[in-house]
Amino acid sequence: MLVKAYNIKKKFDDVNVLENISLEVKEGEVVSIIGPSGSGKSTLLRCLTQLERVDSGKIEIDGKVMVDTKDGKTVYADTNTLHEIQLKVGLVFQNFNLFPHYSVLKNIIDPQIVVLKRSKDEATKIAMELLYKMNLADKSHAYPCELSGGQQQRIAIARALALNPKILFFDEPTSALDPELTGEILKVIKNLAKEKMTMVIVTHEMAFAKEVSDRVIFMDKGFIVEQGTPQEIFGNSVNQRTKEFLSQMN
Ligand code: ADP
Ligand code: MG
């Protein structure tokens, strides 16, 4: 099991944003998370990738405990362990988050040098291989502002892959894109699924979630309301809230 999360709770101010969330992700699995805006999807990804801290619960990534609650006390692992766990995960954001004043190549090379201590030569070689894979080798010297949103998002995916994560999290990777650019990102993610990359994808693209996922999780108001295979969720969910949500999406 690559991800094990049990009874995660998280409040912002006095509002419960995650309520007893438990989920597991196996190696090679593709899990989609769907649900209305404000249901806690981004917060869940941010807790699993250490951008936020949970109030209580247990999270284990690839066998290493990030945080655990025992006897009412929630304790995070030491800095070294947290860093080790951090190296296992990648996160791709809605808004790409590229450095605007860095070239495409530098955006992909720098994290490898800083985080993995790779040599510049090795980092450059890996960056170029990924740019070929993303069909963007000719853009290596361009700046993010010179690229389309779809191209920028492919660079962001290349940057995440360059750090060899065991699992990649996507937070609405296409929702900042014009509809005609969405397809190119979904294709990249589908190809990664074929290569058996473990992925957790928050998305509003229901047809895509149905096609690419092994499992779909429906969240609402901080709870996991239902989870199952795409057939179970999209085909014949008997849950009223799931049905209402899906009918609004079409
Ligand atoms: P989703 O990604 O499903 O739209 P979010 O995880 O972004 O949901 O947000 C869940 C709830 O937590 C929302 O009510 C949101 O306003 C609130 N929230 C998210 N981030 C913060 C924050 N940093 N401070 C306060 N409230 C937040
Ligand atoms: Mg969100």
Short mmCIF file of C-alpha atoms and ligand atoms in Angstrom, two decimals:
data_model
loop_
_atom_site.label_atom_id
_atom_site.label_comp_id
_atom_site.label_asym_id
_atom_site.label_seq_id
_atom_site.Cartn_x
_atom_site.Cartn_y
_atom_site.Cartn_z
CA MET A 1 0.00 0.00 0.00
CA LEU A 2 1.54 3.33 -1.02
CA VAL A 3 -0.85 5.57 0.88
CA LYS A 4 -2.68 4.68 4.05
CA ALA A 5 -4.70 7.42 5.71
CA TYR A 6 -6.98 6.81 8.67
CA ASN A 7 -9.45 9.10 10.38
CA ILE A 8 -7.92 12.34 9.15
CA LYS A 9 -9.50 15.43 10.67
CA LYS A 10 -8.75 19.01 9.79
CA LYS A 11 -10.35 22.27 10.85
CA PHE A 12 -9.90 25.78 9.53
CA ASP A 13 -10.88 28.16 12.28
CA ASP A 14 -13.89 26.38 13.70
CA VAL A 15 -15.02 24.73 10.51
CA ASN A 16 -14.48 21.00 10.03
CA VAL A 17 -13.02 20.67 6.54
CA LEU A 18 -12.00 16.99 6.73
CA GLU A 19 -14.06 14.66 8.87
CA ASN A 20 -12.70 11.20 9.52
CA ILE A 21 -11.28 10.71 6.06
CA SER A 22 -9.77 7.27 5.48
CA LEU A 23 -8.33 6.09 2.22
CA GLU A 24 -5.76 3.71 0.82
CA VAL A 25 -3.97 3.77 -2.50
CA LYS A 26 -2.17 0.74 -3.89
CA GLU A 27 0.91 0.82 -6.06
CA GLY A 28 -0.09 1.29 -9.71
CA GLU A 29 -3.61 2.38 -8.84
CA VAL A 30 -5.34 5.45 -10.30
CA VAL A 31 -7.84 7.02 -7.91
CA SER A 32 -10.05 9.97 -8.84
CA ILE A 33 -11.59 12.27 -6.25
CA ILE A 34 -14.75 14.07 -7.30
CA GLY A 35 -17.14 16.31 -5.41
CA PRO A 36 -18.57 19.82 -5.18
CA SER A 37 -16.44 22.91 -4.64
CA GLY A 38 -15.57 23.37 -0.98
CA SER A 39 -15.89 19.69 -0.10
CA GLY A 40 -12.25 19.43 1.07
CA LYS A 41 -10.59 17.79 -1.96
CA SER A 42 -7.66 20.24 -2.18
CA THR A 43 -7.20 20.23 1.59
CA LEU A 44 -6.98 16.43 1.54
CA LEU A 45 -4.27 16.50 -1.17
CA ARG A 46 -2.45 19.26 0.72
CA CYS A 47 -2.48 17.18 3.92
CA LEU A 48 -1.19 14.09 2.08
CA THR A 49 1.65 16.13 0.52
CA GLN A 50 2.62 18.03 3.69
CA LEU A 51 1.44 21.44 2.53
CA GLU A 52 -1.01 21.40 5.43
CA ARG A 53 -0.95 19.62 8.76
CA VAL A 54 -3.84 17.47 9.95
CA ASP A 55 -5.35 17.99 13.41
CA SER A 56 -5.56 14.26 13.99
CA GLY A 57 -5.39 10.91 12.23
CA LYS A 58 -2.71 8.70 10.76
CA ILE A 59 -0.95 9.03 7.42
CA GLU A 60 1.56 6.51 6.13
CA ILE A 61 3.29 6.88 2.75
CA ASP A 62 5.18 3.90 1.32
CA GLY A 63 5.52 2.34 4.76
CA LYS A 64 6.73 5.46 6.53
CA VAL A 65 4.56 7.10 9.17
CA MET A 66 4.14 10.85 8.53
CA VAL A 67 1.77 11.53 11.40
CA ASP A 68 -0.11 9.49 13.98
CA THR A 69 -2.56 10.22 16.75
CA LYS A 70 -2.30 8.16 19.92
CA ASP A 71 -4.01 8.81 23.23
CA GLY A 72 -5.34 12.07 21.86
CA LYS A 73 -1.89 13.35 20.88
CA THR A 74 -1.04 13.99 17.23
CA VAL A 75 2.65 13.67 16.48
CA TYR A 76 4.43 14.31 13.18
CA ALA A 77 7.60 12.42 12.25
CA ASP A 78 11.00 14.11 12.62
CA THR A 79 12.26 16.48 9.94
CA ASN A 80 14.42 13.85 8.20
CA THR A 81 11.58 11.35 7.92
CA LEU A 82 9.20 14.05 6.69
CA HIS A 83 11.76 14.99 4.02
CA GLU A 84 12.17 11.34 3.01
CA ILE A 85 8.39 11.02 2.67
CA GLN A 86 8.25 14.29 0.74
CA LEU A 87 10.59 12.81 -1.88
CA LYS A 88 8.09 10.03 -2.58
CA VAL A 89 5.26 12.32 -3.64
CA GLY A 90 4.68 14.82 -6.42
CA LEU A 91 1.91 17.38 -6.75
CA VAL A 92 0.60 19.06 -9.89
CA PHE A 93 -1.50 22.15 -9.26
CA GLN A 94 -4.40 23.72 -11.08
CA ASN A 95 -2.37 26.84 -11.90
CA PHE A 96 0.90 25.12 -12.95
CA ASN A 97 3.01 27.10 -10.41
CA LEU A 98 6.01 27.42 -12.75
CA PHE A 99 8.66 30.04 -11.99
CA PRO A 100 7.85 32.81 -14.51
CA HIS A 101 11.41 34.17 -14.63
CA TYR A 102 12.97 30.73 -15.30
CA SER A 103 13.15 29.09 -18.72
CA VAL A 104 11.26 25.83 -19.22
CA LEU A 105 14.49 23.88 -18.89
CA LYS A 106 15.55 25.66 -15.70
CA ASN A 107 12.11 25.04 -14.19
CA ILE A 108 12.70 21.29 -14.59
CA ILE A 109 16.44 21.23 -13.83
CA ASP A 110 16.61 23.33 -10.66
CA PRO A 111 14.43 21.18 -8.39
CA GLN A 112 16.48 18.11 -9.36
CA ILE A 113 19.70 19.86 -8.34
CA VAL A 114 18.26 21.32 -5.14
CA VAL A 115 16.13 18.40 -3.98
CA LEU A 116 17.97 15.34 -5.35
CA LYS A 117 21.49 16.85 -5.56
CA ARG A 118 21.81 15.71 -9.16
CA SER A 119 24.60 17.17 -11.27
CA LYS A 120 23.59 19.81 -13.80
CA ASP A 121 24.45 17.45 -16.68
CA GLU A 122 22.35 14.62 -15.35
CA ALA A 123 19.44 16.95 -14.50
CA THR A 124 19.58 18.43 -18.00
CA LYS A 125 19.55 15.00 -19.63
CA ILE A 126 16.53 13.91 -17.58
CA ALA A 127 14.74 17.21 -18.26
CA MET A 128 15.26 16.86 -22.03
CA GLU A 129 14.02 13.26 -22.03
CA LEU A 130 10.85 14.38 -20.25
CA LEU A 131 10.40 17.32 -22.61
CA TYR A 132 10.60 14.91 -25.58
CA LYS A 133 8.04 12.71 -23.90
CA MET A 134 5.75 15.74 -23.44
CA ASN A 135 6.33 16.79 -27.06
CA LEU A 136 7.87 20.06 -25.91
CA ALA A 137 11.57 19.62 -26.62
CA ASP A 138 11.50 22.63 -28.95
CA LYS A 139 10.28 24.83 -26.09
CA SER A 140 13.16 24.16 -23.70
CA HIS A 141 14.46 27.74 -23.87
CA ALA A 142 11.05 29.43 -23.84
CA TYR A 143 9.62 31.16 -20.77
CA PRO A 144 6.30 30.04 -19.26
CA CYS A 145 4.49 33.20 -20.43
CA GLU A 146 5.33 32.29 -24.04
CA LEU A 147 3.47 28.98 -23.76
CA SER A 148 -0.19 27.98 -23.82
CA GLY A 149 -1.81 26.84 -20.58
CA GLY A 150 -1.74 23.25 -21.82
CA GLN A 151 1.97 23.49 -22.58
CA GLN A 152 2.66 25.05 -19.17
CA GLN A 153 0.79 22.24 -17.45
CA ARG A 154 2.79 19.63 -19.39
CA ILE A 155 5.97 21.38 -18.18
CA ALA A 156 4.63 21.23 -14.61
CA ILE A 157 4.00 17.50 -15.02
CA ALA A 158 7.52 17.01 -16.44
CA ARG A 159 8.94 18.93 -13.47
CA ALA A 160 7.09 16.67 -11.03
CA LEU A 161 8.15 13.48 -12.88
CA ALA A 162 11.81 14.60 -12.92
CA LEU A 163 11.91 14.01 -9.17
CA ASN A 164 10.87 10.34 -9.61
CA PRO A 165 7.90 10.35 -7.24
CA LYS A 166 6.32 7.03 -6.31
CA ILE A 167 2.94 8.71 -6.40
CA LEU A 168 1.67 11.76 -8.23
CA PHE A 169 -1.22 13.90 -6.96
CA PHE A 170 -3.12 16.17 -9.36
CA ASP A 171 -5.39 18.96 -8.12
CA GLU A 172 -7.80 19.83 -10.94
CA PRO A 173 -5.01 19.80 -13.54
CA THR A 174 -7.28 21.00 -16.36
CA SER A 175 -9.66 23.42 -14.69
CA ALA A 176 -7.57 26.52 -15.54
CA LEU A 177 -7.44 25.49 -19.21
CA ASP A 178 -9.61 26.35 -22.17
CA PRO A 179 -11.66 23.30 -23.16
CA GLU A 180 -9.61 22.73 -26.32
CA LEU A 181 -6.42 22.43 -24.24
CA THR A 182 -7.87 20.05 -21.67
CA GLY A 183 -7.54 17.02 -23.93
CA GLU A 184 -3.77 17.22 -24.25
CA ILE A 185 -3.34 17.09 -20.46
CA LEU A 186 -5.81 14.25 -20.05
CA LYS A 187 -3.88 12.33 -22.72
CA VAL A 188 -0.61 12.77 -20.80
CA ILE A 189 -2.28 11.49 -17.61
CA LYS A 190 -3.79 8.54 -19.50
CA ASN A 191 -0.34 7.64 -20.82
CA LEU A 192 1.08 7.79 -17.29
CA ALA A 193 -1.72 5.44 -16.19
CA LYS A 194 -0.70 3.00 -18.94
CA GLU A 195 2.84 3.10 -17.55
CA LYS A 196 1.34 2.14 -14.17
CA MET A 197 2.17 5.43 -12.44
CA THR A 198 0.30 5.61 -9.14
CA MET A 199 -1.94 8.69 -9.25
CA VAL A 200 -4.60 10.45 -7.22
CA ILE A 201 -6.50 12.94 -9.36
CA VAL A 202 -8.99 15.56 -8.22
CA THR A 203 -11.03 16.34 -11.31
CA HIS A 204 -14.29 17.71 -12.65
CA GLU A 205 -13.83 15.78 -15.91
CA MET A 206 -16.29 12.99 -15.29
CA ALA A 207 -15.82 11.16 -18.61
CA PHE A 208 -12.08 11.17 -17.99
CA ALA A 209 -12.44 9.96 -14.38
CA LYS A 210 -14.66 7.16 -15.63
CA GLU A 211 -12.15 6.10 -18.26
CA VAL A 212 -8.85 6.39 -16.39
CA SER A 213 -9.67 5.43 -12.78
CA ASP A 214 -9.50 2.12 -11.00
CA ARG A 215 -11.46 3.70 -8.19
CA VAL A 216 -13.53 6.86 -7.72
CA ILE A 217 -14.05 8.65 -4.41
CA PHE A 218 -16.96 11.06 -3.98
CA MET A 219 -16.43 13.73 -1.30
CA ASP A 220 -18.98 16.16 0.07
CA LYS A 221 -18.75 18.56 3.04
CA GLY A 222 -15.52 17.04 4.32
CA PHE A 223 -16.72 13.43 4.20
CA ILE A 224 -16.05 10.57 1.83
CA VAL A 225 -19.65 9.85 0.91
CA GLU A 226 -19.02 6.92 -1.37
CA GLN A 227 -16.22 5.14 -3.20
CA GLY A 228 -16.14 2.39 -5.75
CA THR A 229 -15.24 1.39 -9.27
CA PRO A 230 -16.19 3.86 -12.03
CA GLN A 231 -19.06 1.50 -12.91
CA GLU A 232 -20.35 1.56 -9.34
CA ILE A 233 -20.15 5.35 -9.01
CA PHE A 234 -21.12 6.51 -12.49
CA GLY A 235 -23.24 3.57 -13.54
CA ASN A 236 -25.62 2.80 -10.74
CA SER A 237 -24.85 4.68 -7.54
CA VAL A 238 -27.72 4.31 -5.12
CA ASN A 239 -26.45 7.20 -2.99
CA GLN A 240 -28.73 10.23 -3.25
CA ARG A 241 -25.93 12.82 -2.83
CA THR A 242 -23.74 11.12 -5.45
CA LYS A 243 -26.67 11.00 -7.86
CA GLU A 244 -27.50 14.68 -7.33
CA PHE A 245 -23.88 15.73 -7.82
CA LEU A 246 -23.47 13.70 -11.00
CA SER A 247 -26.72 14.97 -12.47
CA GLN A 248 -25.49 18.56 -12.00
CA MET A 249 -22.24 17.72 -13.80
CA ASN A 250 -23.99 16.76 -17.04
P1 ADP B 1 -12.30 21.80 -2.66
O1 ADP B 1 -10.89 21.63 -3.14
O2 ADP B 1 -13.09 20.53 -2.58
O3 ADP B 1 -13.04 22.86 -3.42
P2 ADP B 1 -11.03 22.95 -0.32
O4 ADP B 1 -10.22 21.86 0.29
O5 ADP B 1 -10.30 23.96 -1.12
O6 ADP B 1 -12.24 22.31 -1.14
O7 ADP B 1 -11.80 23.73 0.81
C1 ADP B 1 -12.59 23.08 1.80
C2 ADP B 1 -13.08 24.12 2.80
O8 ADP B 1 -11.98 24.63 3.55
C3 ADP B 1 -13.75 25.31 2.15
O9 ADP B 1 -14.81 25.70 2.96
C4 ADP B 1 -12.65 26.36 2.16
O10 ADP B 1 -13.21 27.66 2.22
C5 ADP B 1 -11.90 26.04 3.42
N1 ADP B 1 -10.47 26.38 3.36
C6 ADP B 1 -9.57 25.86 2.49
N2 ADP B 1 -8.34 26.36 2.71
C7 ADP B 1 -8.46 27.21 3.76
C8 ADP B 1 -7.54 28.05 4.48
N3 ADP B 1 -6.24 28.08 4.18
N4 ADP B 1 -8.04 28.80 5.51
C9 ADP B 1 -9.34 28.75 5.83
N5 ADP B 1 -10.26 27.99 5.20
C10 ADP B 1 -9.82 27.24 4.17
MG MG B 2 -9.92 22.45 -4.74
#
